mmCIF file of C-alpha atoms and ligand atoms in Angstrom:
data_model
loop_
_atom_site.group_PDB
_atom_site.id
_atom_site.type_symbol
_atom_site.label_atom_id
_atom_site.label_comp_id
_atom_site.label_asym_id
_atom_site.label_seq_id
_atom_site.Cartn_x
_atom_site.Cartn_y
_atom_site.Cartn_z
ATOM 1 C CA UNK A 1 15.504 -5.777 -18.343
ATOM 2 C CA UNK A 2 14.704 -2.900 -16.290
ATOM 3 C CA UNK A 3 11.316 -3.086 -14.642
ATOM 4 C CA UNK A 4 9.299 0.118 -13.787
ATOM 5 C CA UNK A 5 6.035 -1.429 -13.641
ATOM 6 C CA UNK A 6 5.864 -2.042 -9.844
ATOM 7 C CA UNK A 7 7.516 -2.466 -6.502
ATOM 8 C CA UNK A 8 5.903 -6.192 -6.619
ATOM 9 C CA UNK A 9 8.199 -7.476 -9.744
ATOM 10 C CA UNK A 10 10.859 -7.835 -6.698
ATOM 11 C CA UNK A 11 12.361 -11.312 -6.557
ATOM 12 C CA UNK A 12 13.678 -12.553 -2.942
ATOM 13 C CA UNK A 13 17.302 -12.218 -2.579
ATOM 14 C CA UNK A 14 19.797 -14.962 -1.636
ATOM 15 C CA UNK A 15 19.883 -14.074 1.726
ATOM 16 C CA UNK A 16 16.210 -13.835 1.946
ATOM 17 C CA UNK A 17 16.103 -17.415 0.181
ATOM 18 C CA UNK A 18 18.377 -19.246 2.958
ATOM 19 C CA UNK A 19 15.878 -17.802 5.511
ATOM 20 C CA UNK A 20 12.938 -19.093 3.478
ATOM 21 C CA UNK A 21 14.786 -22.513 3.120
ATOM 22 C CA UNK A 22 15.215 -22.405 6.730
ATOM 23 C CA UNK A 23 12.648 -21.707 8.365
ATOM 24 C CA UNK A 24 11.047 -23.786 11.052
ATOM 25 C CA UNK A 25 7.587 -24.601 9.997
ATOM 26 C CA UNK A 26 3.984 -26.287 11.379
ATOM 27 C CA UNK A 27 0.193 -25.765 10.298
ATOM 28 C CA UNK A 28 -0.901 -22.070 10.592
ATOM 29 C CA UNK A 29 -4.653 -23.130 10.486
ATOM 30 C CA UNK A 30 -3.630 -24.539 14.245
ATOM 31 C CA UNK A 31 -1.833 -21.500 14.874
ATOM 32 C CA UNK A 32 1.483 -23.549 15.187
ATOM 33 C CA UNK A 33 4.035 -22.173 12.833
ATOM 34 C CA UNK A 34 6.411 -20.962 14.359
ATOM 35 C CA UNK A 35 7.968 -18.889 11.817
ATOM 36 C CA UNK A 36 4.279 -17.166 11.170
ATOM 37 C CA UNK A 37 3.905 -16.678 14.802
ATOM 38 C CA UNK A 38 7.119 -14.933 15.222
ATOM 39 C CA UNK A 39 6.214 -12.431 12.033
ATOM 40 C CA UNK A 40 2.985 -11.804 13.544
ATOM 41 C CA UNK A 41 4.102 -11.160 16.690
ATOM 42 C CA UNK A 42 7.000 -9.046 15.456
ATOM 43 C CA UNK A 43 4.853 -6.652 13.418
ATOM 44 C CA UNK A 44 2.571 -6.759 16.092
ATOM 45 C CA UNK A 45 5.562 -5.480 18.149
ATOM 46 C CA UNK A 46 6.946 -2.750 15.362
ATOM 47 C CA UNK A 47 3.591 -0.915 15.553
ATOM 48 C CA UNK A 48 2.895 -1.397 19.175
ATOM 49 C CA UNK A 49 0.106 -2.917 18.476
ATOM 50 C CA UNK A 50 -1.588 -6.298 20.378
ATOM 51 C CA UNK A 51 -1.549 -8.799 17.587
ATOM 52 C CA UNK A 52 -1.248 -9.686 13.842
ATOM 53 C CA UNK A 53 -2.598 -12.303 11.125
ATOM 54 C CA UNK A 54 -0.454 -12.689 7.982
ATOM 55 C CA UNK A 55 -1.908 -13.548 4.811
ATOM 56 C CA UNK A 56 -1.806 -13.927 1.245
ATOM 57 C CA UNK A 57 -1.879 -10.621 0.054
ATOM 58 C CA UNK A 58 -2.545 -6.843 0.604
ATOM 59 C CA UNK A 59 -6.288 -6.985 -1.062
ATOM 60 C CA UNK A 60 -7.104 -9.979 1.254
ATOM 61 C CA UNK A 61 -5.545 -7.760 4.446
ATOM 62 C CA UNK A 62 -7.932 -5.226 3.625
ATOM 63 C CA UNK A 63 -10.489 -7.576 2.575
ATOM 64 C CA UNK A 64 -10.861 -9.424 5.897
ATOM 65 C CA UNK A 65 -10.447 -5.878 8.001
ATOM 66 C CA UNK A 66 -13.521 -4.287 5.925
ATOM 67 C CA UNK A 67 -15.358 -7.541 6.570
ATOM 68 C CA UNK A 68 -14.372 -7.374 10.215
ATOM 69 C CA UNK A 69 -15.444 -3.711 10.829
ATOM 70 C CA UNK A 70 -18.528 -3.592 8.386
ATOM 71 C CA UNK A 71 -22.041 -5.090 8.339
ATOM 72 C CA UNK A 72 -24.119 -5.754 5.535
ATOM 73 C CA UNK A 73 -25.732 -2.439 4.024
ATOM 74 C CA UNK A 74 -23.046 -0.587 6.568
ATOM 75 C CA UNK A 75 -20.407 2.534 3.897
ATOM 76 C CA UNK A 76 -17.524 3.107 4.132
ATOM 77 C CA UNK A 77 -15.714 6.748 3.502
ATOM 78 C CA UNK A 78 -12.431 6.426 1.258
ATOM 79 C CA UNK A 79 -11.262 8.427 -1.091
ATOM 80 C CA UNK A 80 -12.364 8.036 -4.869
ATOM 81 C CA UNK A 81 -8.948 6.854 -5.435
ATOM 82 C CA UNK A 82 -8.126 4.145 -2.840
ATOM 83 C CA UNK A 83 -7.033 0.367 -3.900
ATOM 84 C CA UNK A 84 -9.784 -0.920 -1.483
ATOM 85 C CA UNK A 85 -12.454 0.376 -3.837
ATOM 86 C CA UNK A 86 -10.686 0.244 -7.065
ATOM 87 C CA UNK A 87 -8.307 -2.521 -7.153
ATOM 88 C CA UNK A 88 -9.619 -4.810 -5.350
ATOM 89 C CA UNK A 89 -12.465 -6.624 -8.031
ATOM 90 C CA UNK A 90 -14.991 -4.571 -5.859
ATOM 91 C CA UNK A 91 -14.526 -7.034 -2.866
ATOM 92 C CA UNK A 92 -16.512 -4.381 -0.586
ATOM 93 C CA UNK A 93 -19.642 -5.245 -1.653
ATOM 94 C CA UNK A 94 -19.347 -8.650 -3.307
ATOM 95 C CA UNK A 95 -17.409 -9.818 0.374
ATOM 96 C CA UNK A 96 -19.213 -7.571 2.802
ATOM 97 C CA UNK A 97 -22.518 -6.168 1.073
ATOM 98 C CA UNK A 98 -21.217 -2.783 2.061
ATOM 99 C CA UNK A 99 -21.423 0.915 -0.011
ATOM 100 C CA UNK A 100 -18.982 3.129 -0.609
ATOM 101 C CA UNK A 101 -18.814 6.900 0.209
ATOM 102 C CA UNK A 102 -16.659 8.045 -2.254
ATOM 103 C CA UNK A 103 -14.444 11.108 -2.002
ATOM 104 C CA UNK A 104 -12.589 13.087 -3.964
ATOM 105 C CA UNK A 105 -9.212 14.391 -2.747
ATOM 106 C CA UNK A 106 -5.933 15.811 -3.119
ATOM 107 C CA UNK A 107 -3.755 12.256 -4.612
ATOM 108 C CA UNK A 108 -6.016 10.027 -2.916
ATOM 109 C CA UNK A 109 -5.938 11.557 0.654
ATOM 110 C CA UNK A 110 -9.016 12.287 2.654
ATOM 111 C CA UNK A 111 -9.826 15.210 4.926
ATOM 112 C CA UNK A 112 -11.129 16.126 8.502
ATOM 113 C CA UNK A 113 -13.684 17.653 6.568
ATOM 114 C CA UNK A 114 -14.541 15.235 3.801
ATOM 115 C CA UNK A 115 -15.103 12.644 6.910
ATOM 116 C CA UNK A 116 -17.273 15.310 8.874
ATOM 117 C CA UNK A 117 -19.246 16.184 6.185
ATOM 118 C CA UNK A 118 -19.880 12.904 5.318
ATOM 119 C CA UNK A 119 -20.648 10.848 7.844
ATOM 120 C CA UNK A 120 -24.123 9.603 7.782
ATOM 121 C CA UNK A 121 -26.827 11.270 10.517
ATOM 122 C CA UNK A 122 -28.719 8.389 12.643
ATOM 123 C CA UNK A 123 -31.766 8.824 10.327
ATOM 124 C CA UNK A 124 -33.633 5.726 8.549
ATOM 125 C CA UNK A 125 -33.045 7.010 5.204
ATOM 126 C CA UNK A 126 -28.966 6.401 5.006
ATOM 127 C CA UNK A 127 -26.706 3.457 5.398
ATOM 128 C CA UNK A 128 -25.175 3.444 8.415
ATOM 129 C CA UNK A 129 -21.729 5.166 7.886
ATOM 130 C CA UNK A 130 -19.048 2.146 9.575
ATOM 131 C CA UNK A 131 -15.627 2.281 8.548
ATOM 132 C CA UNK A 132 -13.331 5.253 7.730
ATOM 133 C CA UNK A 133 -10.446 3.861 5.579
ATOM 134 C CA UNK A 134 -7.241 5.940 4.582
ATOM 135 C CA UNK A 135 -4.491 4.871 1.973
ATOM 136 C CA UNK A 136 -1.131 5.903 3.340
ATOM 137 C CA UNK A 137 1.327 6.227 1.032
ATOM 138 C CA UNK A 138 -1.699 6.174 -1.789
ATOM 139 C CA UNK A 139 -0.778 4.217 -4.882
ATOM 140 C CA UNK A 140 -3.085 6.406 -7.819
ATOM 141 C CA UNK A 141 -1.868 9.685 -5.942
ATOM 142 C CA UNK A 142 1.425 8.546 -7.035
ATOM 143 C CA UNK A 143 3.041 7.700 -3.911
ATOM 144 C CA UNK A 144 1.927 10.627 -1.708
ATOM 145 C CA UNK A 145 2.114 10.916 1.839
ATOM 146 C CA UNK A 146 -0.279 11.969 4.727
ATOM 147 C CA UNK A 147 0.321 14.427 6.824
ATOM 148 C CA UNK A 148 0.058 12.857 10.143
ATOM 149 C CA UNK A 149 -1.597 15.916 11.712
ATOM 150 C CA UNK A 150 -4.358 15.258 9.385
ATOM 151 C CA UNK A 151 -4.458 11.603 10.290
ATOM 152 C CA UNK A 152 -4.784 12.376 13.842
ATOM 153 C CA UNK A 153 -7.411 14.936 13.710
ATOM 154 C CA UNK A 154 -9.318 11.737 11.691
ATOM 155 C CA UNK A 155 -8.551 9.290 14.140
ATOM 156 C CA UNK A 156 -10.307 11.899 17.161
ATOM 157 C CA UNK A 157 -13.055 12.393 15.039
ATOM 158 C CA UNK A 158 -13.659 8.836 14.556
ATOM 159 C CA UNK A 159 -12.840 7.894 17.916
ATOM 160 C CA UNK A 160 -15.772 10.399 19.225
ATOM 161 C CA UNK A 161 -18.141 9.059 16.500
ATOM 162 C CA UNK A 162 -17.362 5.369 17.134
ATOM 163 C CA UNK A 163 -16.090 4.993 13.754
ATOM 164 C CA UNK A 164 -12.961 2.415 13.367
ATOM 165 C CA UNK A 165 -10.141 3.935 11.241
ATOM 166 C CA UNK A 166 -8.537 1.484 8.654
ATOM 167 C CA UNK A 167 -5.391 1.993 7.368
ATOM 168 C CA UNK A 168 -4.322 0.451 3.687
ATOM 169 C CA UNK A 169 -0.661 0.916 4.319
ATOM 170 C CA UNK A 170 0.338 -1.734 1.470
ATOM 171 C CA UNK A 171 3.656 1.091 1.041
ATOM 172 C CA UNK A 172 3.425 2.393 4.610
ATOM 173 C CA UNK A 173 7.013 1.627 5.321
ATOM 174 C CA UNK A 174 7.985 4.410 2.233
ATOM 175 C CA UNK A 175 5.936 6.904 4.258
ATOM 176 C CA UNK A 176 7.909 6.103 7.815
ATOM 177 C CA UNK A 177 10.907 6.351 6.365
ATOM 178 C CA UNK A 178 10.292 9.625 4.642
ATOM 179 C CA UNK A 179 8.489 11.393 7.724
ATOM 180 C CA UNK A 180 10.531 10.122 10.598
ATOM 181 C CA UNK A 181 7.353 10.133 12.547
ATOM 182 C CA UNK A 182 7.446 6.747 15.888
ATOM 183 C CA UNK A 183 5.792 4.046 14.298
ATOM 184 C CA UNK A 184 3.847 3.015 17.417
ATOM 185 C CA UNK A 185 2.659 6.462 17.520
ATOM 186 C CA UNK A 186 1.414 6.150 14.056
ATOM 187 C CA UNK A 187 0.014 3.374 14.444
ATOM 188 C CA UNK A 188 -2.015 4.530 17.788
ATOM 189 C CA UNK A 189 -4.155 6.399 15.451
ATOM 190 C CA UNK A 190 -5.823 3.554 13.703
ATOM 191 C CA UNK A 191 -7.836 0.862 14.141
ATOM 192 C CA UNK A 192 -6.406 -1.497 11.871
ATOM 193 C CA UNK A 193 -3.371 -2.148 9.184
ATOM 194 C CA UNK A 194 -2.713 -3.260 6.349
ATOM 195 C CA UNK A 195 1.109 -3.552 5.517
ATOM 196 C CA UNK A 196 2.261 -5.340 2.316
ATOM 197 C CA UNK A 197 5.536 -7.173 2.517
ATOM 198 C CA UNK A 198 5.934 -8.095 -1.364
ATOM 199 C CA UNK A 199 5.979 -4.787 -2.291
ATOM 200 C CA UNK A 200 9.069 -2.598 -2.086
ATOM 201 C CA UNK A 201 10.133 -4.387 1.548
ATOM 202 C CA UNK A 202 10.703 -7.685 -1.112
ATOM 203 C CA UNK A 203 9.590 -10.417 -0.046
ATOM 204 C CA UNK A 204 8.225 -12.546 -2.560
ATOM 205 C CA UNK A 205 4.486 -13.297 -0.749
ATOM 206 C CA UNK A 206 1.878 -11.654 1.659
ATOM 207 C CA UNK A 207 0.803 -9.175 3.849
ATOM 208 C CA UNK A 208 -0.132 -8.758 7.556
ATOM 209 C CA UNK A 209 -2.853 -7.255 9.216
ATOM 210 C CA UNK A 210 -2.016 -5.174 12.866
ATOM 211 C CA UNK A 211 -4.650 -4.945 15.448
ATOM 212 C CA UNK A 212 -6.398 -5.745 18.766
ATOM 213 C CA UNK A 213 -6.765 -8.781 19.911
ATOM 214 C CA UNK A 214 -10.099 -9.380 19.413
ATOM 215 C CA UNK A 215 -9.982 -7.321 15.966
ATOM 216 C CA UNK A 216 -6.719 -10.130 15.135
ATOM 217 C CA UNK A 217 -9.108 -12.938 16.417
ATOM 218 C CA UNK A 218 -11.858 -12.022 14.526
ATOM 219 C CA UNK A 219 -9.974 -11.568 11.240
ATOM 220 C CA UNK A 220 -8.629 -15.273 11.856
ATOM 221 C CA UNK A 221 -11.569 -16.497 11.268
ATOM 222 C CA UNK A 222 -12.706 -14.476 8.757
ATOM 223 C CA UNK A 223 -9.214 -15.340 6.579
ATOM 224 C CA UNK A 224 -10.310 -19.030 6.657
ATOM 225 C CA UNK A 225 -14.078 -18.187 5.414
ATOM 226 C CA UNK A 226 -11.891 -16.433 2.188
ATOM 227 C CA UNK A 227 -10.134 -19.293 2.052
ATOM 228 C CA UNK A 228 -6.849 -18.130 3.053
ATOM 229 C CA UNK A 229 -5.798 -20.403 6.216
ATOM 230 C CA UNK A 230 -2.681 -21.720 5.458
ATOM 231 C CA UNK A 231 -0.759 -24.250 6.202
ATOM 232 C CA UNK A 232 3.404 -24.461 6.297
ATOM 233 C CA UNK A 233 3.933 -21.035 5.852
ATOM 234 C CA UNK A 234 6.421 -20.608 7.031
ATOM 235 C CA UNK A 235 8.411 -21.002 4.057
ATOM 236 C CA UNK A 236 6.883 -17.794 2.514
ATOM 237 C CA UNK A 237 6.447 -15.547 6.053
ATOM 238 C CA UNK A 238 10.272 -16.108 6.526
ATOM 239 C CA UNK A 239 10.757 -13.948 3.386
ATOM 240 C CA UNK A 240 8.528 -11.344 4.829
ATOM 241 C CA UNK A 241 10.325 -11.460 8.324
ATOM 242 C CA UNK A 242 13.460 -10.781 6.291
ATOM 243 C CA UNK A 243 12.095 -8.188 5.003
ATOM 244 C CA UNK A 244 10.637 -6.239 7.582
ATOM 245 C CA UNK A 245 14.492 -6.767 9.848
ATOM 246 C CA UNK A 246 16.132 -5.546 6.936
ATOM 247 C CA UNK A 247 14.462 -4.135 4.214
ATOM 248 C CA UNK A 248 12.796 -0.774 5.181
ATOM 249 C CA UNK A 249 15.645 1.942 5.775
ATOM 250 C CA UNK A 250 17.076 1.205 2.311
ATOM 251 C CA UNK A 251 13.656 2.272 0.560
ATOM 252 C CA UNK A 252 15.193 5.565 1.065
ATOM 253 C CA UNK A 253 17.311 4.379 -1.669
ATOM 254 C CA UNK A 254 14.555 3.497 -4.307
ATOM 255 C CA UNK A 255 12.951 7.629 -2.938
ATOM 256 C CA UNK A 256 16.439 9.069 -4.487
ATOM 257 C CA UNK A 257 16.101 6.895 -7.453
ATOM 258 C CA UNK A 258 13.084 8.106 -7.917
ATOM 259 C CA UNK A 259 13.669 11.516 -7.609
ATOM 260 C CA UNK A 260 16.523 11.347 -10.151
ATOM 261 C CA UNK A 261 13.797 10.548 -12.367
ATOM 262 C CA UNK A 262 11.648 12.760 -11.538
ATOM 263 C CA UNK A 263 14.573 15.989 -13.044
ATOM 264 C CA UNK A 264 15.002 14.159 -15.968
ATOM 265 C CA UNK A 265 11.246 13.647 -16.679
ATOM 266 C CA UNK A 266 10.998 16.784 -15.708
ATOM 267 C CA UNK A 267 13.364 18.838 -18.458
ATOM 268 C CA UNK A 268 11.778 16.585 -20.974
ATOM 269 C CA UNK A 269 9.770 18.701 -23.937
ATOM 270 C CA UNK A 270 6.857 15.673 -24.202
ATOM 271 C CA UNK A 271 6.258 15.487 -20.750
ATOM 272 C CA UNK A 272 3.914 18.333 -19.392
ATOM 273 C CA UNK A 273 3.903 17.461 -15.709
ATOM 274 C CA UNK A 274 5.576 15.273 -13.391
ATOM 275 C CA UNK A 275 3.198 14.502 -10.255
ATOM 276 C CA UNK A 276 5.529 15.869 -7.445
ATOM 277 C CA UNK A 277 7.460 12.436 -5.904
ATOM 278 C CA UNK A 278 7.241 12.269 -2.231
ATOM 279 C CA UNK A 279 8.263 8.107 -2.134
ATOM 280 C CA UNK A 280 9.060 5.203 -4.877
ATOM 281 C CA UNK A 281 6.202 6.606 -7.552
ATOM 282 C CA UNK A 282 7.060 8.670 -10.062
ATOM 283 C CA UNK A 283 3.779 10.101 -12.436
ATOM 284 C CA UNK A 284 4.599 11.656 -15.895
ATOM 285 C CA UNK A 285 1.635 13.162 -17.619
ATOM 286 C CA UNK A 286 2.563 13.562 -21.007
ATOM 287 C CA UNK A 287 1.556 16.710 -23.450
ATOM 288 C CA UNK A 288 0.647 14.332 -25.971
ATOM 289 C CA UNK A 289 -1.685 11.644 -24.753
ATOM 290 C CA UNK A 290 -1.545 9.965 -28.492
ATOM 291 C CA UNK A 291 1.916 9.534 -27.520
ATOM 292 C CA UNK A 292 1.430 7.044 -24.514
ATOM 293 C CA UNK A 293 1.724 3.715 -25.965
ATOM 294 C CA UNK A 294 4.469 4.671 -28.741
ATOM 295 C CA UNK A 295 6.647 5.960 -25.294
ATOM 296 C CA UNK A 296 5.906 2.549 -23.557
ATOM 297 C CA UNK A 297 6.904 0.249 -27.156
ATOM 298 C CA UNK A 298 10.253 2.763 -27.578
ATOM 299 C CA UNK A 299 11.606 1.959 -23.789
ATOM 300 C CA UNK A 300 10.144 -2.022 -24.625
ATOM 301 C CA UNK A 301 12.212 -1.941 -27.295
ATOM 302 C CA UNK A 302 15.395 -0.716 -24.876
ATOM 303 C CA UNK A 303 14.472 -3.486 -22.174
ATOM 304 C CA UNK A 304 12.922 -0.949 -19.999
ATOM 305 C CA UNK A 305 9.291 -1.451 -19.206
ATOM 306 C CA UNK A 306 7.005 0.765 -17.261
ATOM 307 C CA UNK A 307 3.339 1.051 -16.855
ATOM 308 C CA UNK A 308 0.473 3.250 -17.942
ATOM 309 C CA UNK A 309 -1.519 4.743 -15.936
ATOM 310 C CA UNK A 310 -4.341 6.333 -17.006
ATOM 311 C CA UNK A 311 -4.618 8.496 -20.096
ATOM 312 C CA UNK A 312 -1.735 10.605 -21.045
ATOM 313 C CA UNK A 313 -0.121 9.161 -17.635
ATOM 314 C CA UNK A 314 3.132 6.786 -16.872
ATOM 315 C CA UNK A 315 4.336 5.580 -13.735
ATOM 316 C CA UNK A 316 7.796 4.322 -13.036
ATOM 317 C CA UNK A 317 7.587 2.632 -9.504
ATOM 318 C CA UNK A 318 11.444 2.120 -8.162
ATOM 319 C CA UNK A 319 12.475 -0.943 -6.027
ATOM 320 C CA UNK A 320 15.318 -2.994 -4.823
ATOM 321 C CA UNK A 321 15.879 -5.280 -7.478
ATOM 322 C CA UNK A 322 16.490 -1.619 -9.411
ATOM 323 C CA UNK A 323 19.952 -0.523 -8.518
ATOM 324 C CA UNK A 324 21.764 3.115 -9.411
ATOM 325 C CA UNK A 325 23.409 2.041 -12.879
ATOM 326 C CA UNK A 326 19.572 1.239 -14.015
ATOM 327 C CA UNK A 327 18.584 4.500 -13.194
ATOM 328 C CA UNK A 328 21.522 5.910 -15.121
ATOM 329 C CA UNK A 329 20.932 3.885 -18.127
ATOM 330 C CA UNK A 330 16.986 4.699 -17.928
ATOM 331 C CA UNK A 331 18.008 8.838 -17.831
ATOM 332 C CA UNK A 332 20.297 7.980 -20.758
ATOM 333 C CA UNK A 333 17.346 6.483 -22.944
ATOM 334 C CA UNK A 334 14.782 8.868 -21.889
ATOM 335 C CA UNK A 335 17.012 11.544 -22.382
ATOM 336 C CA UNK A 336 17.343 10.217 -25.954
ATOM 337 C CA UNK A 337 13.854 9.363 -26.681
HETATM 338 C C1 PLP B 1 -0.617 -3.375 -3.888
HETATM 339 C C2 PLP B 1 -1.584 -2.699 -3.044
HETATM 340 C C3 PLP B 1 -2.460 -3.427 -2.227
HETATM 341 C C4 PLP B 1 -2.498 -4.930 -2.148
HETATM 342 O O1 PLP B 1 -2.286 -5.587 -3.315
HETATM 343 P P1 PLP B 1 -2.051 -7.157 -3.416
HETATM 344 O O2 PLP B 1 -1.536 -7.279 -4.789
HETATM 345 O O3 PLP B 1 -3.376 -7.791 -3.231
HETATM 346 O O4 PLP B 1 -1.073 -7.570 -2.370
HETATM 347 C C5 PLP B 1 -3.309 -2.720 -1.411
HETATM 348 N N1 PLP B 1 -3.316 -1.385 -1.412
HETATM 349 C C6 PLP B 1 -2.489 -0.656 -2.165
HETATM 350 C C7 PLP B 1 -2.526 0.819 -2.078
HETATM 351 C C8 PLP B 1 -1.602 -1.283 -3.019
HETATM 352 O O5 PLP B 1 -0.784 -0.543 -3.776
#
């Protein structure tokens, strides 16, 4: 079977298993595994940031950072688009009590201007505006990336308005590797980050969640009021340290792949567009929308599955368990269709 449906259908390689198996383990809750430590401190490290908490998974990252940054009654600006607000079982107010100011944007990107306009004035009548958060690459804008310029003109804004920045940078590493740009200067710009390891980077759980000290120390605490203090884990943060020493150049791979998908999608005479593909996503909008769920059943039937995404819409979503004969064979079938 060939499977489209998402970077997070990766299983953890041999390699990564040994490290898993191992791994030198204690209780996380009393901050004593070593193998946890050692992630946290290395991501901590990659970004240039002070410290790190890993957890269970990208929503509960993001979860615990809004939680951390936002009061009660507090909004927070994203775009209409972002995972935080739409994927996420709407965790910002049922975690946090907070509202949402939500903007629409080019694939699920946010503007100086959509941050400056709105921002809430100190007046009794609106919620206090608390938390700007960016998606970076961003999932429903079919794996676009920022353009850092814009991110830093964000991050001064915010910084003069007191505003933390969040970043949900669950595919982050298929931006980096695409824009060259220092990672530790990236990183500079934001508040907070969310990185997911068990997307394309592999590893089978979890995500971690870069920050200051105090930000890392608060989030500590609130990852145990979720319910997400663990205990040997050791076992499953090994896979993500694998991941992050030797996973991230080779998503340049899975961008190629992608791409090669992208031309053959594109000379196709049922597909109207193809969202342009800057990383591992790869959006077909289809002239037919009727024709959605007969497209997904004919590449079932051929072992292939993808996903759909929206009306009219498919997404392929390359990875490493996806290798370059796969992409042939998928051309083939499409082609054939
Ligand atoms: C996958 C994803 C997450 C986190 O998802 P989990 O399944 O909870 O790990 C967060 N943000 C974006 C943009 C994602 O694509």
């Amino acid at each position: 079977m060939i499977d489209f449906r998402s970077d997070t259908v990766t299983k953890p390689s041999q390699e990564m298993r040994e490290a898993m198996i191992n791994a030198p383990v204690g209780d996380d809750v009393f901050v004593e595994d070593p193998t946890v430590n050692e992630l946290e401190q290395f991501s901590a490290e990659l970004f240039g940031m002070e410290a790190a908490i890993y957890c269970s998974s990208g929503t509960q990252t993001n979860q615990i950072a809004i939680n951390v940054h936002v009061q009660p009654g507090g909004e927070i600006i994203t775009n209409e688009d972002s995972h935080i607000y739409k994927y996420e079982g709407g965790g910002i107010s049922k975690n946090s009590g907070a509202s949402v100011r939500l903007i629409r944007g080019n694939r699920g990107r946010l503007t100086l201007s959509d941050v400056e306009q709105w921002i809430n004035p100190d007046d009794v009548h609106f919620p206090v505006t608390q938390l700007v958060s960016l998606e970076d690459t961003s999932n429903r804008g079919g794996g676009a990336i920022y353009d850092f310029e814009e991110i830093k003109k964000i991050s001064t804004f915010c910084r003069k308005n007191n505003l933390p920045l969040h970043l949900d940078g669950a595919r982050l590493m298929n931006a980096m590797v695409e824009n060259g740009i220092d990672l530790k200067e990236y990183a500079s710009q934001f508040d907070s980050i969310s990185l997911c390891l068990s997307k394309g980077l592999g590893a089978p759980v979890g995500s971690v969640l870069i920050g200051k000290k105090d930000f890392i120390k608060k989030s500590r605490r609130v990852r145990k009021v979720f319910g997400g203090g663990m205990r040997q884990a050791g076992i499953i943060a090994a896979g993500g340290l694998y991941a992050l020493k030797n996973n991230v150049e080779r998503l340049k791979i899975d961008h190629l792949h992608a791409k090669a998908l992208e031309s053959t999608l594109n000379e196709l005479t049922w597909v109207k567009e193809v969202i342009p593909v800057e990383t591992n996503i790869v959006v077909a909008v289809l002239k037919d929308e009727s024709q959605r769920d007969v497209i997904l059943e004919k590449l079932a039937q051929k072992d292939i599955k993808i996903m759909a995404f929206g009306p009219g819409m498919l997404r392929f979503v390359t990875h490493l368990d996806i290798i370059e004969n796969d992409i042939h064979a998928t051309i083939e079938v499409l082609k054939k269709l």
